[in-house]
């Protein structure tokens, strides 16, 4: 049973990767103005006002949408942080802009 549950999650993740893979590498920048996500084909800028808060897990920051009618999440992976101190700077920006939930 555990193998079935694990494999279903893996298959779904692989399917999502196939769907968005043509866009190339995603590059995300967090600044006091908001979050900017860039690919080879598009740029998405999200102001802090669209988020109602965030949760921190062991490996991610999950930002939740303010609009109750739209289920939107932004996930910032901690593994993408390269330098010491960047994790604390990111946490400080999030704490200043949106509440921790």
PDB file of N, CA, C and O in Angstrom, residues 4-33:
ATOM      1  N   UNK A   4       2.235   1.942  -3.368  1.00  0.00           N
ATOM      2  CA  UNK A   4       1.216   2.477  -4.267  1.00  0.00           C
ATOM      3  C   UNK A   4       1.039   3.977  -4.043  1.00  0.00           C
ATOM      4  O   UNK A   4       0.995   4.747  -5.001  1.00  0.00           O
ATOM      5  N   UNK A   5       0.950   4.400  -2.800  1.00  0.00           N
ATOM      6  CA  UNK A   5       0.795   5.825  -2.490  1.00  0.00           C
ATOM      7  C   UNK A   5       2.022   6.597  -2.956  1.00  0.00           C
ATOM      8  O   UNK A   5       1.907   7.653  -3.587  1.00  0.00           O
ATOM      9  N   UNK A   6       3.224   6.094  -2.672  1.00  0.00           N
ATOM     10  CA  UNK A   6       4.456   6.767  -3.082  1.00  0.00           C
ATOM     11  C   UNK A   6       4.544   6.869  -4.606  1.00  0.00           C
ATOM     12  O   UNK A   6       4.888   7.903  -5.155  1.00  0.00           O
ATOM     13  N   UNK A   7       4.209   5.784  -5.292  1.00  0.00           N
ATOM     14  CA  UNK A   7       4.337   5.792  -6.753  1.00  0.00           C
ATOM     15  C   UNK A   7       3.328   6.734  -7.395  1.00  0.00           C
ATOM     16  O   UNK A   7       3.629   7.371  -8.397  1.00  0.00           O
ATOM     17  N   UNK A   8       2.146   6.854  -6.831  1.00  0.00           N
ATOM     18  CA  UNK A   8       1.146   7.771  -7.378  1.00  0.00           C
ATOM     19  C   UNK A   8       1.656   9.202  -7.290  1.00  0.00           C
ATOM     20  O   UNK A   8       1.542   9.963  -8.253  1.00  0.00           O
ATOM     21  N   UNK A   9       2.217   9.583  -6.161  1.00  0.00           N
ATOM     22  CA  UNK A   9       2.768  10.921  -5.995  1.00  0.00           C
ATOM     23  C   UNK A   9       3.898  11.156  -6.984  1.00  0.00           C
ATOM     24  O   UNK A   9       3.988  12.218  -7.598  1.00  0.00           O
ATOM     25  N   UNK A  10       4.758  10.178  -7.156  1.00  0.00           N
ATOM     26  CA  UNK A  10       5.882  10.307  -8.081  1.00  0.00           C
ATOM     27  C   UNK A  10       5.391  10.464  -9.515  1.00  0.00           C
ATOM     28  O   UNK A  10       5.902  11.288 -10.264  1.00  0.00           O
ATOM     29  N   UNK A  11       4.390   9.686  -9.907  1.00  0.00           N
ATOM     30  CA  UNK A  11       3.845   9.756 -11.266  1.00  0.00           C
ATOM     31  C   UNK A  11       3.213  11.125 -11.505  1.00  0.00           C
ATOM     32  O   UNK A  11       3.394  11.729 -12.569  1.00  0.00           O
ATOM     33  N   UNK A  12       2.488  11.643 -10.523  1.00  0.00           N
ATOM     34  CA  UNK A  12       1.882  12.970 -10.666  1.00  0.00           C
ATOM     35  C   UNK A  12       2.952  14.049 -10.802  1.00  0.00           C
ATOM     36  O   UNK A  12       2.835  14.950 -11.638  1.00  0.00           O
ATOM     37  N   UNK A  13       3.998  13.976 -10.009  1.00  0.00           N
ATOM     38  CA  UNK A  13       5.083  14.957 -10.086  1.00  0.00           C
ATOM     39  C   UNK A  13       5.774  14.880 -11.444  1.00  0.00           C
ATOM     40  O   UNK A  13       6.098  15.919 -12.045  1.00  0.00           O
ATOM     41  N   UNK A  14       6.002  13.689 -11.948  1.00  0.00           N
ATOM     42  CA  UNK A  14       6.638  13.522 -13.259  1.00  0.00           C
ATOM     43  C   UNK A  14       5.756  14.102 -14.362  1.00  0.00           C
ATOM     44  O   UNK A  14       6.252  14.721 -15.312  1.00  0.00           O
ATOM     45  N   UNK A  15       4.450  13.943 -14.225  1.00  0.00           N
ATOM     46  CA  UNK A  15       3.512  14.487 -15.212  1.00  0.00           C
ATOM     47  C   UNK A  15       3.574  16.012 -15.220  1.00  0.00           C
ATOM     48  O   UNK A  15       3.612  16.635 -16.289  1.00  0.00           O
ATOM     49  N   UNK A  16       3.598  16.622 -14.059  1.00  0.00           N
ATOM     50  CA  UNK A  16       3.705  18.083 -13.968  1.00  0.00           C
ATOM     51  C   UNK A  16       5.015  18.551 -14.594  1.00  0.00           C
ATOM     52  O   UNK A  16       5.047  19.534 -15.334  1.00  0.00           O
ATOM     53  N   UNK A  17       6.102  17.844 -14.339  1.00  0.00           N
ATOM     54  CA  UNK A  17       7.394  18.200 -14.931  1.00  0.00           C
ATOM     55  C   UNK A  17       7.341  18.146 -16.455  1.00  0.00           C
ATOM     56  O   UNK A  17       7.914  19.000 -17.125  1.00  0.00           O
ATOM     57  N   UNK A  18       6.659  17.158 -17.003  1.00  0.00           N
ATOM     58  CA  UNK A  18       6.532  17.054 -18.466  1.00  0.00           C
ATOM     59  C   UNK A  18       5.731  18.233 -19.015  1.00  0.00           C
ATOM     60  O   UNK A  18       6.048  18.763 -20.081  1.00  0.00           O
ATOM     61  N   UNK A  19       4.692  18.637 -18.305  1.00  0.00           N
ATOM     62  CA  UNK A  19       3.835  19.728 -18.781  1.00  0.00           C
ATOM     63  C   UNK A  19       4.589  21.052 -18.817  1.00  0.00           C
ATOM     64  O   UNK A  19       4.484  21.809 -19.770  1.00  0.00           O
ATOM     65  N   UNK A  20       5.350  21.364 -17.778  1.00  0.00           N
ATOM     66  CA  UNK A  20       6.022  22.664 -17.688  1.00  0.00           C
ATOM     67  C   UNK A  20       7.482  22.627 -18.128  1.00  0.00           C
ATOM     68  O   UNK A  20       8.136  23.662 -18.188  1.00  0.00           O
ATOM     69  N   UNK A  21       7.993  21.471 -18.458  1.00  0.00           N
ATOM     70  CA  UNK A  21       9.406  21.320 -18.807  1.00  0.00           C
ATOM     71  C   UNK A  21       9.851  22.143 -19.999  1.00  0.00           C
ATOM     72  O   UNK A  21      11.002  22.582 -20.070  1.00  0.00           O
ATOM     73  N   UNK A  22       8.953  22.386 -20.945  1.00  0.00           N
ATOM     74  CA  UNK A  22       9.320  23.151 -22.142  1.00  0.00           C
ATOM     75  C   UNK A  22       9.707  24.581 -21.801  1.00  0.00           C
ATOM     76  O   UNK A  22      10.392  25.254 -22.575  1.00  0.00           O
ATOM     77  N   UNK A  23       9.291  25.075 -20.621  1.00  0.00           N
ATOM     78  CA  UNK A  23       9.573  26.468 -20.250  1.00  0.00           C
ATOM     79  C   UNK A  23      11.022  26.673 -19.823  1.00  0.00           C
ATOM     80  O   UNK A  23      11.478  27.798 -19.716  1.00  0.00           O
ATOM     81  N   UNK A  24      11.733  25.606 -19.577  1.00  0.00           N
ATOM     82  CA  UNK A  24      13.127  25.730 -19.177  1.00  0.00           C
ATOM     83  C   UNK A  24      13.268  25.948 -17.683  1.00  0.00           C
ATOM     84  O   UNK A  24      12.361  25.668 -16.899  1.00  0.00           O
ATOM     85  N   UNK A  25      14.393  26.487 -17.305  1.00  0.00           N
ATOM     86  CA  UNK A  25      14.717  26.681 -15.890  1.00  0.00           C
ATOM     87  C   UNK A  25      13.930  27.855 -15.306  1.00  0.00           C
ATOM     88  O   UNK A  25      13.768  28.891 -15.939  1.00  0.00           O
ATOM     89  N   UNK A  26      13.433  27.669 -14.081  1.00  0.00           N
ATOM     90  CA  UNK A  26      12.765  28.737 -13.342  1.00  0.00           C
ATOM     91  C   UNK A  26      13.785  29.429 -12.453  1.00  0.00           C
ATOM     92  O   UNK A  26      14.560  28.774 -11.777  1.00  0.00           O
ATOM     93  N   UNK A  27      13.777  30.744 -12.457  1.00  0.00           N
ATOM     94  CA  UNK A  27      14.634  31.527 -11.575  1.00  0.00           C
ATOM     95  C   UNK A  27      13.734  32.447 -10.763  1.00  0.00           C
ATOM     96  O   UNK A  27      12.968  33.226 -11.324  1.00  0.00           O
ATOM     97  N   UNK A  28      13.816  32.358  -9.456  1.00  0.00           N
ATOM     98  CA  UNK A  28      12.957  33.136  -8.571  1.00  0.00           C
ATOM     99  C   UNK A  28      13.796  34.096  -7.754  1.00  0.00           C
ATOM    100  O   UNK A  28      14.821  33.725  -7.210  1.00  0.00           O
ATOM    101  N   UNK A  29      13.319  35.345  -7.672  1.00  0.00           N
ATOM    102  CA  UNK A  29      13.977  36.376  -6.888  1.00  0.00           C
ATOM    103  C   UNK A  29      12.970  36.926  -5.887  1.00  0.00           C
ATOM    104  O   UNK A  29      11.847  37.265  -6.254  1.00  0.00           O
ATOM    105  N   UNK A  30      13.383  36.994  -4.628  1.00  0.00           N
ATOM    106  CA  UNK A  30      12.544  37.558  -3.579  1.00  0.00           C
ATOM    107  C   UNK A  30      13.150  38.900  -3.182  1.00  0.00           C
ATOM    108  O   UNK A  30      14.336  38.989  -2.894  1.00  0.00           O
ATOM    109  N   UNK A  31      12.316  39.936  -3.185  1.00  0.00           N
ATOM    110  CA  UNK A  31      12.795  41.275  -2.828  1.00  0.00           C
ATOM    111  C   UNK A  31      11.746  41.949  -1.942  1.00  0.00           C
ATOM    112  O   UNK A  31      10.637  41.428  -1.788  1.00  0.00           O
ATOM    113  N   UNK A  32      12.057  43.109  -1.396  1.00  0.00           N
ATOM    114  CA  UNK A  32      11.053  43.821  -0.603  1.00  0.00           C
ATOM    115  C   UNK A  32       9.808  44.196  -1.409  1.00  0.00           C
ATOM    116  O   UNK A  32       8.747  44.421  -0.843  1.00  0.00           O
ATOM    117  N   UNK A  33       9.910  44.233  -2.737  1.00  0.00           N
ATOM    118  CA  UNK A  33       8.758  44.574  -3.582  1.00  0.00           C
ATOM    119  C   UNK A  33       7.841  43.387  -3.851  1.00  0.00           C
ATOM    120  O   UNK A  33       6.660  43.565  -4.118  1.00  0.00           O
TER     121      UNK A  33
END
